[in-house]
PDB file of N, CA and C in Angstrom:
ATOM      1  N   MET U1078      29.907  21.982  30.910  1.00  0.00           N
ATOM      2  CA  MET U1078      30.108  23.084  29.789  1.00  0.00           C
ATOM      3  C   MET U1078      30.099  22.509  28.362  1.00  0.00           C
ATOM      4  N   ARG U1079      29.684  22.934  27.432  1.00  0.00           N
ATOM      5  CA  ARG U1079      29.614  22.355  25.814  1.00  0.00           C
ATOM      6  C   ARG U1079      30.786  22.756  25.320  1.00  0.00           C
ATOM      7  N   PRO U1080      31.441  21.866  24.468  1.00  0.00           N
ATOM      8  CA  PRO U1080      32.584  22.165  23.460  1.00  0.00           C
ATOM      9  C   PRO U1080      32.288  23.110  22.756  1.00  0.00           C
ATOM     10  N   VAL U1081      33.233  23.813  22.488  1.00  0.00           N
ATOM     11  CA  VAL U1081      33.363  24.794  21.612  1.00  0.00           C
ATOM     12  C   VAL U1081      33.235  24.298  20.060  1.00  0.00           C
ATOM     13  N   GLN U1082      32.344  24.494  19.100  1.00  0.00           N
ATOM     14  CA  GLN U1082      32.342  24.225  17.827  1.00  0.00           C
ATOM     15  C   GLN U1082      33.097  25.002  16.949  1.00  0.00           C
ATOM     16  N   ALA U1083      33.856  24.542  15.977  1.00  0.00           N
ATOM     17  CA  ALA U1083      34.542  25.862  14.958  1.00  0.00           C
ATOM     18  C   ALA U1083      33.544  25.851  13.992  1.00  0.00           C
ATOM     19  N   ARG U1084      33.294  27.118  13.734  1.00  0.00           N
ATOM     20  CA  ARG U1084      32.318  27.589  12.647  1.00  0.00           C
ATOM     21  C   ARG U1084      32.992  27.642  11.103  1.00  0.00           C
ATOM     22  N   GLU U1085      32.328  26.995  10.164  1.00  0.00           N
ATOM     23  CA  GLU U1085      32.720  26.996   8.868  1.00  0.00           C
ATOM     24  C   GLU U1085      32.707  28.458   8.527  1.00  0.00           C
ATOM     25  N   PRO U1086      33.610  29.193   7.879  1.00  0.00           N
ATOM     26  CA  PRO U1086      33.532  30.492   7.501  1.00  0.00           C
ATOM     27  C   PRO U1086      32.315  30.733   6.342  1.00  0.00           C
ATOM     28  N   ALA U1087      31.996  31.874   6.422  1.00  0.00           N
ATOM     29  CA  ALA U1087      30.898  32.375   5.526  1.00  0.00           C
ATOM     30  C   ALA U1087      31.405  32.182   4.152  1.00  0.00           C
ATOM     31  N   ARG U1088      30.425  31.607   3.133  1.00  0.00           N
ATOM     32  CA  ARG U1088      30.871  31.349   1.857  1.00  0.00           C
ATOM     33  C   ARG U1088      30.829  32.871   1.096  1.00  0.00           C
ATOM     34  N   LYS U1089      31.863  33.037   0.358  1.00  0.00           N
ATOM     35  CA  LYS U1089      32.217  34.413  -0.272  1.00  0.00           C
ATOM     36  C   LYS U1089      31.663  34.226  -1.823  1.00  0.00           C
ATOM     37  N   LEU U1090      30.989  35.257  -2.112  1.00  0.00           N
ATOM     38  CA  LEU U1090      30.483  35.412  -3.276  1.00  0.00           C
ATOM     39  C   LEU U1090      31.503  35.438  -4.541  1.00  0.00           C
ATOM     40  N   ASN U1091      31.245  34.880  -5.673  1.00  0.00           N
ATOM     41  CA  ASN U1091      32.018  35.074  -6.912  1.00  0.00           C
ATOM     42  C   ASN U1091      31.534  36.309  -7.413  1.00  0.00           C
ATOM     43  N   CYS U1092      32.232  36.909  -8.630  1.00  0.00           N
ATOM     44  CA  CYS U1092      31.877  38.190  -9.236  1.00  0.00           C
ATOM     45  C   CYS U1092      30.318  37.881  -9.818  1.00  0.00           C
ATOM     46  N   TRP U1093      30.070  36.759 -10.566  1.00  0.00           N
ATOM     47  CA  TRP U1093      29.036  36.527 -11.327  1.00  0.00           C
ATOM     48  C   TRP U1093      27.782  36.637 -10.199  1.00  0.00           C
ATOM     49  N   GLU U1094      27.784  35.973  -9.099  1.00  0.00           N
ATOM     50  CA  GLU U1094      27.032  35.899  -8.213  1.00  0.00           C
ATOM     51  C   GLU U1094      26.724  37.348  -7.613  1.00  0.00           C
ATOM     52  N   PHE U1095      27.520  38.290  -7.318  1.00  0.00           N
ATOM     53  CA  PHE U1095      27.536  39.448  -6.806  1.00  0.00           C
ATOM     54  C   PHE U1095      26.902  40.346  -7.799  1.00  0.00           C
ATOM     55  N   LYS U1096      27.405  40.344  -9.073  1.00  0.00           N
ATOM     56  CA  LYS U1096      26.736  41.170  -9.964  1.00  0.00           C
ATOM     57  C   LYS U1096      25.573  40.817 -10.593  1.00  0.00           C
ATOM     58  N   LEU U1097      25.054  39.445 -10.372  1.00  0.00           N
ATOM     59  CA  LEU U1097      23.777  38.953 -10.846  1.00  0.00           C
ATOM     60  C   LEU U1097      23.849  38.978 -12.268  1.00  0.00           C
ATOM     61  N   CYS U1098      24.750  38.768 -13.110  1.00  0.00           N
ATOM     62  CA  CYS U1098      25.016  38.925 -14.351  1.00  0.00           C
ATOM     63  C   CYS U1098      24.523  37.639 -15.103  1.00  0.00           C
ATOM     64  N   GLY U1099      24.478  36.453 -14.483  1.00  0.00           N
ATOM     65  CA  GLY U1099      24.160  35.138 -15.296  1.00  0.00           C
ATOM     66  C   GLY U1099      25.320  34.566 -15.917  1.00  0.00           C
ATOM     67  N   ARG U1100      26.473  35.022 -15.687  1.00  0.00           N
ATOM     68  CA  ARG U1100      27.439  34.726 -16.724  1.00  0.00           C
ATOM     69  C   ARG U1100      28.369  33.514 -16.181  1.00  0.00           C
ATOM     70  N   GLY U1101      27.880  33.023 -14.979  1.00  0.00           N
ATOM     71  CA  GLY U1101      28.666  32.020 -14.481  1.00  0.00           C
ATOM     72  C   GLY U1101      28.276  30.769 -15.058  1.00  0.00           C
ATOM     73  N   LYS U1102      28.963  29.405 -14.770  1.00  0.00           N
ATOM     74  CA  LYS U1102      28.805  28.486 -15.518  1.00  0.00           C
ATOM     75  C   LYS U1102      27.240  27.832 -15.488  1.00  0.00           C
ATOM     76  N   ASN U1103      26.594  28.059 -14.609  1.00  0.00           N
ATOM     77  CA  ASN U1103      25.265  27.531 -14.496  1.00  0.00           C
ATOM     78  C   ASN U1103      24.187  28.676 -14.270  1.00  0.00           C
ATOM     79  N   GLY U1104      24.718  29.932 -14.778  1.00  0.00           N
ATOM     80  CA  GLY U1104      23.951  31.298 -14.658  1.00  0.00           C
ATOM     81  C   GLY U1104      22.724  31.251 -15.627  1.00  0.00           C
ATOM     82  N   ARG U1105      22.086  32.074 -15.539  1.00  0.00           N
ATOM     83  CA  ARG U1105      20.839  32.143 -16.315  1.00  0.00           C
ATOM     84  C   ARG U1105      21.067  33.514 -17.234  1.00  0.00           C
ATOM     85  N   ARG U1106      21.840  32.906 -18.461  1.00  0.00           N
ATOM     86  CA  ARG U1106      22.210  33.953 -19.520  1.00  0.00           C
ATOM     87  C   ARG U1106      21.013  34.121 -20.492  1.00  0.00           C
ATOM     88  N   ALA U1107      20.799  34.942 -20.864  1.00  0.00           N
ATOM     89  CA  ALA U1107      20.073  35.267 -22.018  1.00  0.00           C
ATOM     90  C   ALA U1107      20.601  34.386 -23.411  1.00  0.00           C
ATOM     91  N   PRO U1108      19.762  33.906 -24.113  1.00  0.00           N
ATOM     92  CA  PRO U1108      20.143  32.893 -25.344  1.00  0.00           C
ATOM     93  C   PRO U1108      21.338  33.889 -26.072  1.00  0.00           C
ATOM     94  N   GLY U1109      22.201  32.875 -26.337  1.00  0.00           N
ATOM     95  CA  GLY U1109      23.463  33.300 -27.176  1.00  0.00           C
ATOM     96  C   GLY U1109      24.543  34.018 -26.228  1.00  0.00           C
ATOM     97  N   GLU U1110      24.421  34.311 -25.205  1.00  0.00           N
ATOM     98  CA  GLU U1110      25.448  34.869 -24.183  1.00  0.00           C
ATOM     99  C   GLU U1110      26.243  33.945 -23.779  1.00  0.00           C
ATOM    100  N   LYS U1111      27.640  34.227 -23.702  1.00  0.00           N
ATOM    101  CA  LYS U1111      28.727  33.161 -23.405  1.00  0.00           C
ATOM    102  C   LYS U1111      28.858  33.140 -21.443  1.00  0.00           C
ATOM    103  N   VAL U1112      29.641  32.097 -21.309  1.00  0.00           N
ATOM    104  CA  VAL U1112      29.783  31.944 -19.966  1.00  0.00           C
ATOM    105  C   VAL U1112      31.361  33.055 -19.894  1.00  0.00           C
ATOM    106  N   CYS U1113      31.392  33.768 -18.706  1.00  0.00           N
ATOM    107  CA  CYS U1113      32.415  34.743 -18.612  1.00  0.00           C
ATOM    108  C   CYS U1113      33.682  33.809 -18.398  1.00  0.00           C
ATOM    109  N   PRO U1114      34.908  34.366 -18.718  1.00  0.00           N
ATOM    110  CA  PRO U1114      36.182  33.829 -18.540  1.00  0.00           C
ATOM    111  C   PRO U1114      36.527  33.463 -17.269  1.00  0.00           C
ATOM    112  N   ALA U1115      35.803  34.628 -16.567  1.00  0.00           N
ATOM    113  CA  ALA U1115      36.234  34.534 -15.037  1.00  0.00           C
ATOM    114  C   ALA U1115      35.766  33.094 -14.282  1.00  0.00           C
ATOM    115  N   ALA U1116      34.469  32.549 -15.016  1.00  0.00           N
ATOM    116  CA  ALA U1116      33.807  31.551 -14.550  1.00  0.00           C
ATOM    117  C   ALA U1116      34.755  30.220 -15.004  1.00  0.00           C
ATOM    118  N   THR U1117      35.281  30.538 -15.881  1.00  0.00           N
ATOM    119  CA  THR U1117      36.019  29.117 -16.406  1.00  0.00           C
ATOM    120  C   THR U1117      37.516  29.319 -16.339  1.00  0.00           C
ATOM    121  N   ALA U1118      38.306  30.154 -15.606  1.00  0.00           N
ATOM    122  CA  ALA U1118      39.525  30.106 -15.503  1.00  0.00           C
ATOM    123  C   ALA U1118      40.259  29.381 -14.268  1.00  0.00           C
ATOM    124  N   THR U1119      40.350  28.085 -14.677  1.00  0.00           N
ATOM    125  CA  THR U1119      40.423  26.996 -13.666  1.00  0.00           C
ATOM    126  C   THR U1119      42.062  27.325 -13.076  1.00  0.00           C
ATOM    127  N   ASP U1120      42.899  28.135 -13.663  1.00  0.00           N
ATOM    128  CA  ASP U1120      44.114  28.434 -12.925  1.00  0.00           C
ATOM    129  C   ASP U1120      43.897  29.321 -11.707  1.00  0.00           C
ATOM    130  N   ALA U1121      42.905  29.936 -11.808  1.00  0.00           N
ATOM    131  CA  ALA U1121      42.541  30.900 -10.542  1.00  0.00           C
ATOM    132  C   ALA U1121      41.668  30.101  -9.541  1.00  0.00           C
ATOM    133  N   ASP U1122      41.341  29.031  -9.570  1.00  0.00           N
ATOM    134  CA  ASP U1122      40.266  28.353  -8.757  1.00  0.00           C
ATOM    135  C   ASP U1122      41.108  28.195  -7.245  1.00  0.00           C
ATOM    136  N   GLY U1123      40.161  28.669  -6.356  1.00  0.00           N
ATOM    137  CA  GLY U1123      40.439  28.847  -4.919  1.00  0.00           C
ATOM    138  C   GLY U1123      41.082  30.248  -4.496  1.00  0.00           C
ATOM    139  N   VAL U1124      41.619  31.305  -5.257  1.00  0.00           N
ATOM    140  CA  VAL U1124      42.124  32.418  -5.191  1.00  0.00           C
ATOM    141  C   VAL U1124      41.211  33.262  -4.514  1.00  0.00           C
ATOM    142  N   ASN U1125      41.599  33.839  -3.315  1.00  0.00           N
ATOM    143  CA  ASN U1125      40.523  34.463  -2.568  1.00  0.00           C
ATOM    144  C   ASN U1125      39.106  33.832  -2.323  1.00  0.00           C
ATOM    145  N   CYS U1126      39.272  32.597  -2.197  1.00  0.00           N
ATOM    146  CA  CYS U1126      38.193  31.494  -1.712  1.00  0.00           C
ATOM    147  C   CYS U1126      37.216  31.410  -2.766  1.00  0.00           C
ATOM    148  N   GLY U1127      37.534  31.828  -3.908  1.00  0.00           N
ATOM    149  CA  GLY U1127      36.522  31.817  -5.061  1.00  0.00           C
ATOM    150  C   GLY U1127      36.572  30.589  -6.042  1.00  0.00           C
ATOM    151  N   ALA U1128      35.392  30.441  -6.637  1.00  0.00           N
ATOM    152  CA  ALA U1128      35.382  29.228  -7.771  1.00  0.00           C
ATOM    153  C   ALA U1128      35.928  29.941  -9.094  1.00  0.00           C
ATOM    154  N   ASN U1129      37.264  29.373  -9.485  1.00  0.00           N
ATOM    155  CA  ASN U1129      37.753  29.612 -10.767  1.00  0.00           C
ATOM    156  C   ASN U1129      38.126  31.049 -10.705  1.00  0.00           C
ATOM    157  N   GLY U1130      38.035  31.964 -11.571  1.00  0.00           N
ATOM    158  CA  GLY U1130      38.395  33.328 -11.444  1.00  0.00           C
ATOM    159  C   GLY U1130      37.475  34.000 -10.726  1.00  0.00           C
ATOM    160  N   GLY U1131      36.335  33.739  -9.919  1.00  0.00           N
ATOM    161  CA  GLY U1131      35.189  34.464  -9.604  1.00  0.00           C
ATOM    162  C   GLY U1131      35.455  35.453  -8.451  1.00  0.00           C
ATOM    163  N   ARG U1132      36.865  35.690  -7.777  1.00  0.00           N
ATOM    164  CA  ARG U1132      37.095  36.501  -6.709  1.00  0.00           C
ATOM    165  C   ARG U1132      38.657  37.013  -6.994  1.00  0.00           C
ATOM    166  N   VAL U1133      38.904  36.996  -8.576  1.00  0.00           N
ATOM    167  CA  VAL U1133      39.975  37.610  -8.919  1.00  0.00           C
ATOM    168  C   VAL U1133      39.849  38.090 -10.398  1.00  0.00           C
ATOM    169  N   CYS U1134      38.559  38.472 -10.797  1.00  0.00           N
ATOM    170  CA  CYS U1134      38.003  38.508 -12.030  1.00  0.00           C
ATOM    171  C   CYS U1134      38.835  39.758 -12.664  1.00  0.00           C
ATOM    172  N   TRP U1135      39.382  40.705 -11.943  1.00  0.00           N
ATOM    173  CA  TRP U1135      40.322  41.872 -12.660  1.00  0.00           C
ATOM    174  C   TRP U1135      41.629  41.247 -13.083  1.00  0.00           C
ATOM    175  N   ALA U1136      41.985  39.987 -12.590  1.00  0.00           N
ATOM    176  CA  ALA U1136      43.330  39.442 -13.278  1.00  0.00           C
ATOM    177  C   ALA U1136      42.900  38.588 -14.310  1.00  0.00           C
ATOM    178  N   ILE U1137      41.597  38.548 -14.816  1.00  0.00           N
ATOM    179  CA  ILE U1137      41.217  37.413 -15.942  1.00  0.00           C
ATOM    180  C   ILE U1137      41.110  38.204 -17.029  1.00  0.00           C
ATOM    181  N   ALA U1138      41.616  38.065 -18.153  1.00  0.00           N
ATOM    182  CA  ALA U1138      41.563  38.802 -19.633  1.00  0.00           C
ATOM    183  C   ALA U1138      40.215  38.351 -20.232  1.00  0.00           C
ATOM    184  N   GLY U1139      39.578  39.339 -20.712  1.00  0.00           N
ATOM    185  CA  GLY U1139      38.456  38.971 -21.412  1.00  0.00           C
ATOM    186  C   GLY U1139      37.271  38.718 -20.737  1.00  0.00           C
ATOM    187  N   THR U1140      37.109  39.245 -19.519  1.00  0.00           N
ATOM    188  CA  THR U1140      35.671  38.889 -18.895  1.00  0.00           C
ATOM    189  C   THR U1140      34.806  39.573 -19.576  1.00  0.00           C
ATOM    190  N   LEU U1141      33.405  39.376 -19.185  1.00  0.00           N
ATOM    191  CA  LEU U1141      32.224  40.141 -19.761  1.00  0.00           C
ATOM    192  C   LEU U1141      31.739  40.782 -18.773  1.00  0.00           C
ATOM    193  N   CYS U1142      32.454  41.702 -18.305  1.00  0.00           N
ATOM    194  CA  CYS U1142      31.653  42.564 -17.256  1.00  0.00           C
ATOM    195  C   CYS U1142      31.254  44.069 -18.177  1.00  0.00           C
ATOM    196  N   GLY U1143      30.083  44.405 -17.342  1.00  0.00           N
ATOM    197  CA  GLY U1143      29.540  45.776 -17.865  1.00  0.00           C
ATOM    198  C   GLY U1143      28.703  45.620 -19.286  1.00  0.00           C
ATOM    199  N   GLY U1144      28.226  44.277 -19.561  1.00  0.00           N
ATOM    200  CA  GLY U1144      28.021  44.116 -20.925  1.00  0.00           C
ATOM    201  C   GLY U1144      28.709  44.172 -22.177  1.00  0.00           C
ATOM    202  N   ARG U1145      30.043  44.033 -22.027  1.00  0.00           N
ATOM    203  CA  ARG U1145      30.891  44.019 -22.858  1.00  0.00           C
ATOM    204  C   ARG U1145      32.192  43.248 -22.527  1.00  0.00           C
ATOM    205  N   GLN U1146      32.866  42.564 -23.601  1.00  0.00           N
ATOM    206  CA  GLN U1146      34.180  42.067 -23.430  1.00  0.00           C
ATOM    207  C   GLN U1146      35.246  42.954 -23.260  1.00  0.00           C
ATOM    208  N   GLN U1147      36.030  42.918 -21.626  1.00  0.00           N
ATOM    209  CA  GLN U1147      37.007  43.663 -21.435  1.00  0.00           C
ATOM    210  C   GLN U1147      38.319  43.195 -21.792  1.00  0.00           C
ATOM    211  N   GLY U1148      39.339  43.981 -21.783  1.00  0.00           N
ATOM    212  CA  GLY U1148      40.552  43.633 -22.221  1.00  0.00           C
ATOM    213  C   GLY U1148      41.546  42.756 -21.299  1.00  0.00           C
ATOM    214  N   ASN U1149      42.694  43.245 -21.318  1.00  0.00           N
ATOM    215  CA  ASN U1149      43.644  42.171 -20.473  1.00  0.00           C
ATOM    216  C   ASN U1149      43.867  42.885 -19.378  1.00  0.00           C
ATOM    217  N   PHE U1150      44.589  42.532 -18.391  1.00  0.00           N
ATOM    218  CA  PHE U1150      44.808  43.079 -17.053  1.00  0.00           C
ATOM    219  C   PHE U1150      45.165  44.507 -17.191  1.00  0.00           C
ATOM    220  N   ALA U1151      46.037  44.912 -17.927  1.00  0.00           N
ATOM    221  CA  ALA U1151      46.709  46.202 -17.980  1.00  0.00           C
ATOM    222  C   ALA U1151      45.697  47.162 -18.325  1.00  0.00           C
ATOM    223  N   ALA U1152      44.893  46.637 -19.542  1.00  0.00           N
ATOM    224  CA  ALA U1152      43.671  47.522 -20.220  1.00  0.00           C
ATOM    225  C   ALA U1152      42.472  47.788 -19.068  1.00  0.00           C
ATOM    226  N   LYS U1153      42.424  46.815 -18.348  1.00  0.00           N
ATOM    227  CA  LYS U1153      41.121  47.180 -17.566  1.00  0.00           C
ATOM    228  C   LYS U1153      41.217  47.405 -15.987  1.00  0.00           C
ATOM    229  N   LEU U1154      42.428  47.218 -15.562  1.00  0.00           N
ATOM    230  CA  LEU U1154      42.840  47.448 -14.100  1.00  0.00           C
ATOM    231  C   LEU U1154      42.161  48.892 -13.531  1.00  0.00           C
ATOM    232  N   GLU U1155      42.459  49.891 -14.349  1.00  0.00           N
ATOM    233  CA  GLU U1155      41.943  51.050 -13.737  1.00  0.00           C
ATOM    234  C   GLU U1155      40.297  50.999 -13.363  1.00  0.00           C
ATOM    235  N   THR U1156      39.712  50.483 -14.170  1.00  0.00           N
ATOM    236  CA  THR U1156      38.233  50.410 -14.264  1.00  0.00           C
ATOM    237  C   THR U1156      37.791  49.339 -13.446  1.00  0.00           C
ATOM    238  N   CYS U1157      38.367  48.186 -13.328  1.00  0.00           N
ATOM    239  CA  CYS U1157      38.129  47.144 -12.209  1.00  0.00           C
ATOM    240  C   CYS U1157      38.382  47.705 -10.875  1.00  0.00           C
ATOM    241  N   LEU U1158      39.377  48.454 -10.631  1.00  0.00           N
ATOM    242  CA  LEU U1158      39.820  49.152  -9.159  1.00  0.00           C
ATOM    243  C   LEU U1158      38.432  50.051  -8.722  1.00  0.00           C
ATOM    244  N   ARG U1159      37.767  50.631  -9.783  1.00  0.00           N
ATOM    245  CA  ARG U1159      36.442  51.507  -9.301  1.00  0.00           C
ATOM    246  C   ARG U1159      35.377  50.518  -9.182  1.00  0.00           C
ATOM    247  N   CYS U1160      35.488  49.299  -9.324  1.00  0.00           N
ATOM    248  CA  CYS U1160      34.199  48.157  -9.213  1.00  0.00           C
ATOM    249  C   CYS U1160      34.026  47.961  -7.871  1.00  0.00           C
ATOM    250  N   ASP U1161      32.686  47.848  -7.479  1.00  0.00           N
ATOM    251  CA  ASP U1161      32.404  47.731  -6.022  1.00  0.00           C
ATOM    252  C   ASP U1161      32.794  46.272  -5.799  1.00  0.00           C
ATOM    253  N   PHE U1162      32.601  45.345  -6.404  1.00  0.00           N
ATOM    254  CA  PHE U1162      32.832  43.901  -6.361  1.00  0.00           C
ATOM    255  C   PHE U1162      34.325  43.720  -5.847  1.00  0.00           C
ATOM    256  N   CYS U1163      35.361  44.339  -6.787  1.00  0.00           N
ATOM    257  CA  CYS U1163      36.576  44.312  -6.528  1.00  0.00           C
ATOM    258  C   CYS U1163      37.108  45.050  -5.306  1.00  0.00           C
ATOM    259  N   GLN U1164      36.600  46.110  -5.032  1.00  0.00           N
ATOM    260  CA  GLN U1164      36.603  46.804  -3.686  1.00  0.00           C
ATOM    261  C   GLN U1164      36.283  45.998  -2.437  1.00  0.00           C
ATOM    262  N   LEU U1165      35.237  45.193  -2.637  1.00  0.00           N
ATOM    263  CA  LEU U1165      34.984  44.515  -1.592  1.00  0.00           C
ATOM    264  C   LEU U1165      35.875  43.471  -1.563  1.00  0.00           C
ATOM    265  N   VAL U1166      36.245  42.742  -2.429  1.00  0.00           N
ATOM    266  CA  VAL U1166      37.273  41.534  -2.267  1.00  0.00           C
ATOM    267  C   VAL U1166      38.746  42.001  -1.517  1.00  0.00           C
ATOM    268  N   LEU U1167      38.915  43.043  -2.066  1.00  0.00           N
ATOM    269  CA  LEU U1167      40.165  43.577  -1.517  1.00  0.00           C
ATOM    270  C   LEU U1167      40.297  44.117  -0.157  1.00  0.00           C
ATOM    271  N   ALA U1168      39.106  44.345   0.133  1.00  0.00           N
ATOM    272  CA  ALA U1168      38.905  44.786   1.655  1.00  0.00           C
ATOM    273  C   ALA U1168      38.717  43.443   2.555  1.00  0.00           C
ATOM    274  N   GLU U1169      38.033  42.504   1.942  1.00  0.00           N
ATOM    275  CA  GLU U1169      37.551  41.368   2.768  1.00  0.00           C
ATOM    276  C   GLU U1169      39.124  40.537   2.660  1.00  0.00           C
ATOM    277  N   GLU U1170      39.925  40.400   2.124  1.00  0.00           N
ATOM    278  CA  GLU U1170      41.048  39.636   1.718  1.00  0.00           C
ATOM    279  C   GLU U1170      42.429  40.323   2.189  1.00  0.00           C
ATOM    280  N   GLN U1171      42.299  41.754   2.548  1.00  0.00           N
ATOM    281  CA  GLN U1171      43.069  42.729   3.030  1.00  0.00           C
ATOM    282  C   GLN U1171      44.691  42.471   1.925  1.00  0.00           C
ATOM    283  N   THR U1172      44.376  42.790   0.737  1.00  0.00           N
ATOM    284  CA  THR U1172      45.455  42.457  -0.331  1.00  0.00           C
ATOM    285  C   THR U1172      45.394  43.468  -1.135  1.00  0.00           C
ATOM    286  N   GLU U1173      46.372  43.114  -2.194  1.00  0.00           N
ATOM    287  CA  GLU U1173      46.611  44.347  -3.368  1.00  0.00           C
ATOM    288  C   GLU U1173      45.791  43.343  -4.365  1.00  0.00           C
ATOM    289  N   PRO U1174      45.258  44.157  -5.539  1.00  0.00           N
ATOM    290  CA  PRO U1174      44.809  43.564  -6.507  1.00  0.00           C
ATOM    291  C   PRO U1174      45.265  41.998  -6.991  1.00  0.00           C
ATOM    292  N   CYS U1175      46.479  41.737  -7.045  1.00  0.00           N
ATOM    293  CA  CYS U1175      46.938  40.538  -7.855  1.00  0.00           C
ATOM    294  C   CYS U1175      47.589  39.862  -6.921  1.00  0.00           C
ATOM    295  N   GLU U1176      48.029  40.015  -5.659  1.00  0.00           N
ATOM    296  CA  GLU U1176      48.889  39.456  -4.959  1.00  0.00           C
ATOM    297  C   GLU U1176      48.258  37.974  -4.741  1.00  0.00           C
ATOM    298  N   ASN U1177      47.261  37.506  -4.211  1.00  0.00           N
ATOM    299  CA  ASN U1177      46.973  36.255  -4.069  1.00  0.00           C
ATOM    300  C   ASN U1177      46.972  35.494  -5.334  1.00  0.00           C
ATOM    301  N   TYR U1178      46.518  35.988  -6.351  1.00  0.00           N
ATOM    302  CA  TYR U1178      46.708  35.189  -7.623  1.00  0.00           C
ATOM    303  C   TYR U1178      48.183  34.966  -8.117  1.00  0.00           C
ATOM    304  N   ARG U1179      48.882  35.991  -7.873  1.00  0.00           N
ATOM    305  CA  ARG U1179      50.571  35.797  -8.198  1.00  0.00           C
ATOM    306  C   ARG U1179      50.811  34.767  -7.584  1.00  0.00           C
ATOM    307  N   SER U1180      50.873  34.823  -6.312  1.00  0.00           N
ATOM    308  CA  SER U1180      51.316  33.816  -5.328  1.00  0.00           C
ATOM    309  C   SER U1180      50.650  32.388  -5.455  1.00  0.00           C
ATOM    310  N   SER U1181      49.419  32.374  -5.577  1.00  0.00           N
ATOM    311  CA  SER U1181      48.657  30.805  -6.166  1.00  0.00           C
ATOM    312  C   SER U1181      49.428  30.373  -7.558  1.00  0.00           C
ATOM    313  N   LYS U1182      49.859  31.213  -8.315  1.00  0.00           N
ATOM    314  CA  LYS U1182      50.577  30.764  -9.482  1.00  0.00           C
ATOM    315  C   LYS U1182      51.884  30.017  -9.495  1.00  0.00           C
ATOM    316  N   ALA U1183      52.429  30.971  -8.173  1.00  0.00           N
ATOM    317  CA  ALA U1183      53.863  30.331  -8.076  1.00  0.00           C
ATOM    318  C   ALA U1183      54.003  29.005  -7.333  1.00  0.00           C
ATOM    319  N   ARG U1184      52.807  28.638  -6.724  1.00  0.00           N
ATOM    320  CA  ARG U1184      52.955  27.548  -6.161  1.00  0.00           C
ATOM    321  C   ARG U1184      52.634  26.211  -7.019  1.00  0.00           C
ATOM    322  N   ARG U1185      52.104  26.682  -8.204  1.00  0.00           N
ATOM    323  CA  ARG U1185      51.829  25.335  -9.080  1.00  0.00           C
ATOM    324  C   ARG U1185      52.725  24.860 -10.018  1.00  0.00           C
TER     325      ARG U1185
END
């Protein structure tokens, strides 16, 4: 009988990979476009198994989603909750919009 090998969990996409916006740190942005704050939010690194804020983008102020700079959490939450990526992450993680982000900040 062969020993059972543990499988490494499938890699989860960050928002810039899912949306194909090119706004990640090494993304293919148009000349003059900025890196999105979700890609540089190191205080959210690892939340929901993402790189920086890539899997909790709705909680990161000033993200560059939809071709324009978004506001703070309160201003953009309603829009974000309709986002296909946000809905995917919340379903995968079986969590509330900021539950994992709040608990990760409390541990730091």
